[in-house]
Coordinates of C-alpha atoms in Angstrom, one line a residue:
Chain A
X1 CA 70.1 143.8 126.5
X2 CA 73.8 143.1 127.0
X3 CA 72.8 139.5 127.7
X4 CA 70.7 139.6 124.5
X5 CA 73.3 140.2 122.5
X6 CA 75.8 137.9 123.3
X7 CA 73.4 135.2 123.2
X8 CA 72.6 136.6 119.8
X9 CA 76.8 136.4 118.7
X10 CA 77.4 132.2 120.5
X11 CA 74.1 130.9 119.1
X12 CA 72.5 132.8 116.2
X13 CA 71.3 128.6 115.4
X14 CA 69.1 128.4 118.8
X15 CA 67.2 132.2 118.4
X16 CA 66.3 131.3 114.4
X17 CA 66.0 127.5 114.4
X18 CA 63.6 127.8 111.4
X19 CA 63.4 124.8 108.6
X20 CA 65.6 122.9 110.4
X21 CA 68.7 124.3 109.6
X22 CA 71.2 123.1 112.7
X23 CA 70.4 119.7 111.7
X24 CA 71.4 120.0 107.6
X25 CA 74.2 121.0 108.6
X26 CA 75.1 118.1 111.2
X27 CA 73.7 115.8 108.0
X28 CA 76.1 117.5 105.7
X29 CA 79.2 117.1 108.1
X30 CA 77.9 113.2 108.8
X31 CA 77.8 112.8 104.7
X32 CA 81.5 114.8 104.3
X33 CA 83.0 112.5 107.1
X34 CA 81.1 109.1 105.7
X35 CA 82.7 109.9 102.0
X36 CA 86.0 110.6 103.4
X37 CA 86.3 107.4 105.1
X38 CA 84.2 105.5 102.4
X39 CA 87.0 107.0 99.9
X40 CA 89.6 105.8 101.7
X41 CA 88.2 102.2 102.3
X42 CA 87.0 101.7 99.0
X43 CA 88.8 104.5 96.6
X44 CA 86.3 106.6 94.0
X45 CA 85.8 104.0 92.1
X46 CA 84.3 101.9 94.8
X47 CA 82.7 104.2 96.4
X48 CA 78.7 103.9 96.3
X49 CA 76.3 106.6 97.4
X50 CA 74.4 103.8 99.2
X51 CA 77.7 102.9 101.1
X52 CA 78.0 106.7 102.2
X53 CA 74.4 107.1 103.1
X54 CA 74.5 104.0 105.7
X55 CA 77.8 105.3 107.1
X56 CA 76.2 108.7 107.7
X57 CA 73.1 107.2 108.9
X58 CA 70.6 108.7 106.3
X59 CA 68.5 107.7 103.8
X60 CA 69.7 107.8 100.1
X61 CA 66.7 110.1 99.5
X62 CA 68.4 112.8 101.6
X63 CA 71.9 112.1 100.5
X64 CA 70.5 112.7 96.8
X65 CA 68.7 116.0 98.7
X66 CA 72.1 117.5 99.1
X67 CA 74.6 116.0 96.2
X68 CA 73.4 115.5 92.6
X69 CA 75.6 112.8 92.1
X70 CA 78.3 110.5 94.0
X71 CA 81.0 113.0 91.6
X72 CA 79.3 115.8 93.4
X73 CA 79.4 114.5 96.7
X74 CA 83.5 114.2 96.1
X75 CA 84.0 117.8 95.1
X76 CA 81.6 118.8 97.9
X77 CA 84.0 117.0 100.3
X78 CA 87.6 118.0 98.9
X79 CA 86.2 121.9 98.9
X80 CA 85.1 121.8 102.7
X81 CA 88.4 119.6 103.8
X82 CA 90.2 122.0 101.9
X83 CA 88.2 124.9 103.4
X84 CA 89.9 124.0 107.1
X85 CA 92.8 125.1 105.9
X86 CA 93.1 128.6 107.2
X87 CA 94.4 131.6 106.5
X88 CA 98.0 133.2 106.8
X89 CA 99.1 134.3 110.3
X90 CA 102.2 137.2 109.7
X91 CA 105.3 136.0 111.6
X92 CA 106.9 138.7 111.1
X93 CA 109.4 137.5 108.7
X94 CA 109.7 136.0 105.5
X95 CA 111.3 132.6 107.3
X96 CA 108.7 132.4 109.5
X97 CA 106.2 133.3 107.1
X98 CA 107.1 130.1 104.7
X99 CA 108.1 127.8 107.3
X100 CA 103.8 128.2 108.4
X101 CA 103.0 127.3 105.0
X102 CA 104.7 124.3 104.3
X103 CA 104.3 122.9 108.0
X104 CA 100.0 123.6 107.4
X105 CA 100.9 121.8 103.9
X106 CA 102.5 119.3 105.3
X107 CA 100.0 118.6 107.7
X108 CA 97.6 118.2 105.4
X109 CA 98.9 115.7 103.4
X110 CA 100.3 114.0 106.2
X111 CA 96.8 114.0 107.6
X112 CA 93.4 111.7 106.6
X113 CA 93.1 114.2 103.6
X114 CA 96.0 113.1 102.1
X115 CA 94.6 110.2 100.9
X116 CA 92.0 112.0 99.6
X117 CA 94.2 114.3 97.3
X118 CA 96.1 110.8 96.1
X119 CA 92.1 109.4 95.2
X120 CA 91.9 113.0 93.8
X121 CA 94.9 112.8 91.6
X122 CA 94.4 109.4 90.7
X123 CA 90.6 110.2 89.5
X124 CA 91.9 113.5 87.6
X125 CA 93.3 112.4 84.7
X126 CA 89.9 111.1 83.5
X127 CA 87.1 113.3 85.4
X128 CA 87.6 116.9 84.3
X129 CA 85.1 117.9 87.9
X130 CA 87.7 115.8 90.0
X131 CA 90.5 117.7 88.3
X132 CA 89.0 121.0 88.4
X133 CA 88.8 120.6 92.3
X134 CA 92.1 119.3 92.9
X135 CA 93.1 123.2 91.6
X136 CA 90.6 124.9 93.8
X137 CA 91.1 122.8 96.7
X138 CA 94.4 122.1 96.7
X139 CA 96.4 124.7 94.9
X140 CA 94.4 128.1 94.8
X141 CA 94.5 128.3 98.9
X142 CA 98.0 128.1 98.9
X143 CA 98.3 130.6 96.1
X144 CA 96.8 132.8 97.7
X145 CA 98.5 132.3 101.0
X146 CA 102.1 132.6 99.1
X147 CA 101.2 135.8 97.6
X148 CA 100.4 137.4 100.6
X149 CA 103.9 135.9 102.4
X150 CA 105.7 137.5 99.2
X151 CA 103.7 140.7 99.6
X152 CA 104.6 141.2 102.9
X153 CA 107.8 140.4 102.5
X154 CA 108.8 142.7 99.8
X155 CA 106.3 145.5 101.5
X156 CA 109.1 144.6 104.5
X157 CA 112.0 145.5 102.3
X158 CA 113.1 141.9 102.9
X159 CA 112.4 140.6 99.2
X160 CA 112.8 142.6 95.7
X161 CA 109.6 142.6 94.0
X162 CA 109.3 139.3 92.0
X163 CA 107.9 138.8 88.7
X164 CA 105.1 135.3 88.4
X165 CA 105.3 135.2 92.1
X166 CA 102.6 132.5 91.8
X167 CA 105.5 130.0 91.4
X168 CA 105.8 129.8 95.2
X169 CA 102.9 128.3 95.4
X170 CA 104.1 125.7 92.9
X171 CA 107.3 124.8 94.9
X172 CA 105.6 124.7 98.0
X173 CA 102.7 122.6 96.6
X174 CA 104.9 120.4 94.8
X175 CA 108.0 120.1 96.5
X176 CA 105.9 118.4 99.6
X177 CA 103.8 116.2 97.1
X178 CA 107.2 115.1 95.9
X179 CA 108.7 114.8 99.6
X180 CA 105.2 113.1 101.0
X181 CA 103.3 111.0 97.8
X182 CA 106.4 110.3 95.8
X183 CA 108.7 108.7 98.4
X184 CA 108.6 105.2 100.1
X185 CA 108.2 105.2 103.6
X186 CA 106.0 108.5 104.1
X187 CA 104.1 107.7 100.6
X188 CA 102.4 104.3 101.6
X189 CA 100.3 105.0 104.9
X190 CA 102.2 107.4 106.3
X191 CA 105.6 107.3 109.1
X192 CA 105.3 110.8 110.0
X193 CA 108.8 111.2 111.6
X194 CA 112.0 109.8 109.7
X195 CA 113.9 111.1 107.3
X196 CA 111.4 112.0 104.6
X197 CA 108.8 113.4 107.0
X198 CA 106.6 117.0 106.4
X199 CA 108.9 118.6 109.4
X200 CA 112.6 117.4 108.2
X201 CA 111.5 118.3 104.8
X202 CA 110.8 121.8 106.2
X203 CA 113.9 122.2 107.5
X204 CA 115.7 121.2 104.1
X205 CA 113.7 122.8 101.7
X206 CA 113.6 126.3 103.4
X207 CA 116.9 127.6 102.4
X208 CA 116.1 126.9 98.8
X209 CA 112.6 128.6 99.2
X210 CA 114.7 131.7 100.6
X211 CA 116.9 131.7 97.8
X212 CA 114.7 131.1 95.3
X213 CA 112.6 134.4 96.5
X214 CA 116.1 136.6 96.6
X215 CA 116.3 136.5 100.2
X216 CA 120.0 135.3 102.2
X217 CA 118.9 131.5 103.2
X218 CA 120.8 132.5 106.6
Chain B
X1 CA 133.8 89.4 56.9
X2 CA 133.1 93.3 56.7
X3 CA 130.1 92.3 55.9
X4 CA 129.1 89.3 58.3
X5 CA 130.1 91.7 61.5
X6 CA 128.0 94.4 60.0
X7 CA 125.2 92.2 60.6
X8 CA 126.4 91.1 63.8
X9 CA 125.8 95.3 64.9
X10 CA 122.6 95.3 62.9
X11 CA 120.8 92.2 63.6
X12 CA 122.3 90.2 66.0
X13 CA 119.5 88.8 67.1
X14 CA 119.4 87.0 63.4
X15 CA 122.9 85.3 64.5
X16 CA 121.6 83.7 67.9
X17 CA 118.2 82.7 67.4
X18 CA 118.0 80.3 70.6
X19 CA 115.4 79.8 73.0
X20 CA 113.3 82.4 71.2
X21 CA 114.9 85.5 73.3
X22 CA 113.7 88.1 70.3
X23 CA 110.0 86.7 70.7
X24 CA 110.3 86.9 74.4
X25 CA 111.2 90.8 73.9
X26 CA 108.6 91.4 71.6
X27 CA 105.8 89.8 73.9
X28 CA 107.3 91.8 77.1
X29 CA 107.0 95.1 75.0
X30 CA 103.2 94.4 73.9
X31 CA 102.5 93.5 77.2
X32 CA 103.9 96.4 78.3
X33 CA 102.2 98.6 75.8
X34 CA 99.0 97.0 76.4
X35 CA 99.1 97.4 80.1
X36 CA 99.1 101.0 79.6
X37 CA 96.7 101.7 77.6
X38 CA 94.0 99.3 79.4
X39 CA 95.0 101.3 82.7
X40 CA 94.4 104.6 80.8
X41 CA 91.1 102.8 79.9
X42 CA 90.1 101.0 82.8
X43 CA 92.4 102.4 85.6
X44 CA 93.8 100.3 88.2
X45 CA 90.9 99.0 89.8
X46 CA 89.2 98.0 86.8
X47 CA 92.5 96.4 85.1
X48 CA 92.5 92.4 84.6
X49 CA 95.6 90.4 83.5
X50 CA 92.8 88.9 80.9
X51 CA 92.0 91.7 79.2
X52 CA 96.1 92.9 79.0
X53 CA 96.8 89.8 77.7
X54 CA 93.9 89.6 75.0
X55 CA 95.4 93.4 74.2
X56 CA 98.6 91.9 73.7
X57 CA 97.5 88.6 71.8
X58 CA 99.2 86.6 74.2
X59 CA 97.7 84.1 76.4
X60 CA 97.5 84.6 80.5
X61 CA 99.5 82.0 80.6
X62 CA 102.2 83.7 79.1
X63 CA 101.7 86.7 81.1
X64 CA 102.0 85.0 84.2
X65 CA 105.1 83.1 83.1
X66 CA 106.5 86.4 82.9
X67 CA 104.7 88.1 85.8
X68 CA 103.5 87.0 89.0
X69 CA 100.6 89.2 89.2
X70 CA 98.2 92.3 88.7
X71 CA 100.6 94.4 90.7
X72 CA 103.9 93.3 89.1
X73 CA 103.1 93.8 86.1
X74 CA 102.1 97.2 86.9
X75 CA 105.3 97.4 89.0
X76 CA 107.1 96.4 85.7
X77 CA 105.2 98.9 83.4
X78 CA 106.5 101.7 85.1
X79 CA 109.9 101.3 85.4
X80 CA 110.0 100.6 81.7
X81 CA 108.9 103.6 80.7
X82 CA 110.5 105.3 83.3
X83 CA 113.7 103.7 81.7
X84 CA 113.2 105.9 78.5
X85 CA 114.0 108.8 80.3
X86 CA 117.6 108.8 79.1
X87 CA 120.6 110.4 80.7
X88 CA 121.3 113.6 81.4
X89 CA 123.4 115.9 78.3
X90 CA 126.0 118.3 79.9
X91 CA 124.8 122.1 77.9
X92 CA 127.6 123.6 79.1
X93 CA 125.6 125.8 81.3
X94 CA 123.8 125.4 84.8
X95 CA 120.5 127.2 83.2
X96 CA 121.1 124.7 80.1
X97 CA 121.2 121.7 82.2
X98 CA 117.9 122.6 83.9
X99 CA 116.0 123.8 81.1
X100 CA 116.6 120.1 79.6
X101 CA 116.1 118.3 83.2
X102 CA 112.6 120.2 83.2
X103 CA 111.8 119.8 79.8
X104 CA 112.3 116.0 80.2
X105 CA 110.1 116.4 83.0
X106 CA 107.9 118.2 81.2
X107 CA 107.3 116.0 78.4
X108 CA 107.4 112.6 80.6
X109 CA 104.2 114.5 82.6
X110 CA 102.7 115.6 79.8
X111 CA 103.1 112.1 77.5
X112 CA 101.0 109.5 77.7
X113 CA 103.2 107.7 80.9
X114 CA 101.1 111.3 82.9
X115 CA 98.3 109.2 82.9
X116 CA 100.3 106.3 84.3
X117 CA 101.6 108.3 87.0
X118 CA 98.4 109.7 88.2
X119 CA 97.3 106.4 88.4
X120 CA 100.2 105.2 91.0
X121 CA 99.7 108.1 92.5
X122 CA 96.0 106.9 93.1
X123 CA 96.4 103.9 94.1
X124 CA 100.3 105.0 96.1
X125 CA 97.9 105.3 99.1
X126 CA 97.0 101.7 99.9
X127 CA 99.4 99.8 97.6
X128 CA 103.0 99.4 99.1
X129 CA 104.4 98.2 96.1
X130 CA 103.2 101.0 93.6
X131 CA 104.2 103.7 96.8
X132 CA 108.1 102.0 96.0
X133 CA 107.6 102.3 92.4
X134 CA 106.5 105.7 92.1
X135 CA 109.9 106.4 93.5
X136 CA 112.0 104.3 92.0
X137 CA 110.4 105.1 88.7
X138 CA 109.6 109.1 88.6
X139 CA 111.8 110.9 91.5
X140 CA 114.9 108.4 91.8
X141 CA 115.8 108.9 88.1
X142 CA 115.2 113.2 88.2
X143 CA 117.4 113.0 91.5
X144 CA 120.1 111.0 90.0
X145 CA 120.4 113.6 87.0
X146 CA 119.8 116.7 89.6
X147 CA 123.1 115.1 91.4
X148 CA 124.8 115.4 88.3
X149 CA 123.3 118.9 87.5
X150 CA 124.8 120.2 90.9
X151 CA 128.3 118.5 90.7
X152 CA 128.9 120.1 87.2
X153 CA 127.7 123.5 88.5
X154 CA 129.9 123.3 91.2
X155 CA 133.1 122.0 89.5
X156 CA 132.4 124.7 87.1
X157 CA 132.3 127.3 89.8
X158 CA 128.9 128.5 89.2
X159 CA 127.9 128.1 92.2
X160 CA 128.6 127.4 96.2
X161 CA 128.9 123.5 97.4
X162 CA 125.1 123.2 98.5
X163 CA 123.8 121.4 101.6
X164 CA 120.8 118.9 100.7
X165 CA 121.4 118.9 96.9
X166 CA 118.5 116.1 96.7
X167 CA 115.9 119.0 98.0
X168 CA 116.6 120.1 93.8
X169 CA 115.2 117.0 92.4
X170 CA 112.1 118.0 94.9
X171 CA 111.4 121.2 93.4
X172 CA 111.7 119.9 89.7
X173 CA 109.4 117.1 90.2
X174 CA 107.2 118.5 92.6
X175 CA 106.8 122.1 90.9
X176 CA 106.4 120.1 87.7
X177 CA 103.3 117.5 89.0
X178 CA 102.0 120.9 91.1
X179 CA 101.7 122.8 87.6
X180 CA 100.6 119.9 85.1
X181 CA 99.1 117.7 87.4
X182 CA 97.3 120.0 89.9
X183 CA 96.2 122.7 87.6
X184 CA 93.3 122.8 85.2
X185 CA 93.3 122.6 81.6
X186 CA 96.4 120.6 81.6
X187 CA 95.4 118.3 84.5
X188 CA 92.2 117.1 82.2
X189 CA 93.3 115.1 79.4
X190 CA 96.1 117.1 78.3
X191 CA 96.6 120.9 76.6
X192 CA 99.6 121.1 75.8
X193 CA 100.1 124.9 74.9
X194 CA 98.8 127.8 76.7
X195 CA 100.1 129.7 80.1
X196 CA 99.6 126.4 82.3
X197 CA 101.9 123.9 79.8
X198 CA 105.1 122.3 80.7
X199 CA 107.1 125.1 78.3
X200 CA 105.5 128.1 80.1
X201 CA 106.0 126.6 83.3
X202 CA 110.2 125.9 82.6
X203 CA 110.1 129.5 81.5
X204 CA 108.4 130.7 84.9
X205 CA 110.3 128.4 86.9
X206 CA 114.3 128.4 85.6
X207 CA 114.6 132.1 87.5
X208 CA 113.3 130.9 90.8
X209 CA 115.2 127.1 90.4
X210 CA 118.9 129.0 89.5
X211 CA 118.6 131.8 92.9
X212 CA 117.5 128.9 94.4
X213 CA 121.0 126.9 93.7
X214 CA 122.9 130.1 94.4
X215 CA 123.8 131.6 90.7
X216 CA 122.4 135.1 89.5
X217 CA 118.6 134.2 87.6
X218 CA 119.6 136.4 84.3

C-alpha cells in the first residue's frame, strides 16, 4: 500500500497512460523549444509553422493540432517560458527579498528568453496578441512577486505601507530592460559579466530600490 | 542694412545658395520621414531602400549617396529624432525637473518615434549596429539630462551627493518602456489616456523616483 502510493505521487503518467497523454506533452515541449529557436534564427516575421514543425519533428497536421495559428504558437511559448519563472522565496528581509527578484529578472533576460522578449517587443507595437502577452508573461509575474516582497516587508515593520505599490514592479521590470536591451555590449548577444551586466546592475540599482520603498539603502 | 541682416537671421539659406545645401536638407528630412513611416508599415525586415526612396520622391541613387545602407539609414533615423528631444529646463525644483524629464519621456514613447523604438528593440538582438543605437539614441540622451537633474539637486541642497547617479536615468527609462511599452492598452497602438498612460504613470512614479534620490516624496 505504502509502495502504492508513492508510485502513485513520482508517476501518476505511467498508472493512467490513457490517450496518450505523456507523449502530447513531450510534442508540446519539442514545438515550445523548436519556436524558441526558430524565433531566434529567423525573428517572427520569418518564422514559418513548417520551419517549427520540422525542427520539432512533427508533422504540420499535429502542430496545427495544438496552435491555431503560428501567432498562437508564440503566445503559447512566451506563457510557458515565462511560467519557469518561479515564485518568491522569503529571505527574510526586504534586501534580500529584492536582490532575488532582480537576479531571477536578470537571468531571464540574460538567458535564451531574452531574445524572445526583444522579438516580443519588437512584434508588439503592431500585434495586439503579441502585446497582450508581453503583459502577462513578462510583467504580471513580477507584479505579483513585488507585492508580496512589499507585503512582507511592511507586515515586518521594515517598510511604511505604500500607496500604487505596483510601481516596483515597473522599476524592477524596467530598470533591467534599460540596463540589459538598451545598452551596448550586454544588448547585442549578450557579455554577461562587465560593467553593464544583470549582477553589477544588482548591486547599483538596490540602494535606489530601498529608498524608493522608504527603507535606509544601508 | 537693417534690413539685409534681417534676412540674413531669417533666410540665410536665400544668401548662400551653393552647391544646393537647402535641397540636400530637405531630401535628408523626407528621407528621414519616409523611413519611419515605411518601418511603422513594413517593420524592419520588410523595409527596402526602394520603397523609402519612392516615399521620399527621391531616387536610390540619391539615398545611397547619402547612406551606405539599409542599416545606416536606420542608424541615421533614429538619432534624428532622438535629436528633438531638446535639453533639459532647470524648474527650480528636484520634483519639477523630473516631472519634465518623465514627461519628455513620456511623450517621446508615446509619439510616433514608440513605434521606432520597439522596432530597434526587435531587431537590438541580432543587429550590432541598432543594439549601439538604441543607446546612443533613447538612454544616452535621458542619462545626460538625469546627470544634470542630480547636480542641480545637489548644489541646491536637496539632497545627499549619490553613488551611481546614472542608475536614475535607468529607472526613468526603464519604468517608462516597462509601463507604455510592456503593458496593454498602451502597448497596442497607442491610448493615450486612462490609468496605464504616460501622465498616470509620472503621477505614480515621481513619489517612488524622489525617496529614491534621497528627498522627502511630498
Amino acid at each position: 500500500m505504502a509502495e502504492r502510493t508513492e508510485s502513485n505521487q513520482t508517476a501518476p503518467a505511467e498508472r493512467q497512460p490513457s490517450r496518450g497523454r505523456p507523449r502530447d506533452a513531450e510534442r508540446d515541449r519539442a514545438l515550445l523549444a523548436a519556436t524558441l529557436q526558430v524565433l531566434q534564427e529567423s525573428g517572427y516575421g520569418g518564422l514559418t509553422t513548417a520551419a517549427v514543425a520540422k525542427r520539432a519533428g512533427v508533422s504540420t497536421a499535429t502542430l496545427y493540432r495544438r496552435w491555431r495559428s503560428k501567432e498562437d504558437l508564440v503566445v503559447g511559448t512566451a506563457v510557458s517560458w515565462a511560467s519557469d519563472l518561479g515564485p518568491q522565496p522569503d529571505t527574510g528581509s526586504l534586501r534580500g527579498d529584492l536582490a532575488v527578484l532582480l537576479r531571477d529578472k536578470a537571468e531571464t533576460l540574460e538567458g535564451p528568453g531574452g531574445r524572445l522578449l526583444h522579438i516580443l517587443i519588437g512584434e508588439a507595437a503592431h500585434n495586439e496578441a503579441l502585446a497582450r502577452v508581453l503583459d502577462s508573461a513578462i510583467v504580471q509575474p513580477v507584479r505579483d512577486r513585488a507585492a508580496e516582497v512589499v507585503r512582507r516587508a511592511v507586515a515586518r515593520g521594515d517598510i511604511p505601507p505604500l500607496e500604487n505599490a505596483h510601481v516596483l514592479a515597473d522599476l524592477v521590470v524596467g530598470s533591467m530592460v534599460s540596463r540589459l536591451f538598451l545598452t551596448p555590449d550586454v544588448t547585442y548577444q549578450g557579455a554577461t559579466d562587465g560593467p553593464t551586466s544583470g549582477e553589477a546592475a544588482i548591486g547599483e540599482l538596490l540602494p535606489f530600490l530601498l529608498r524608493a520603498l522608504g527603507a535606509p539603502p544601508g
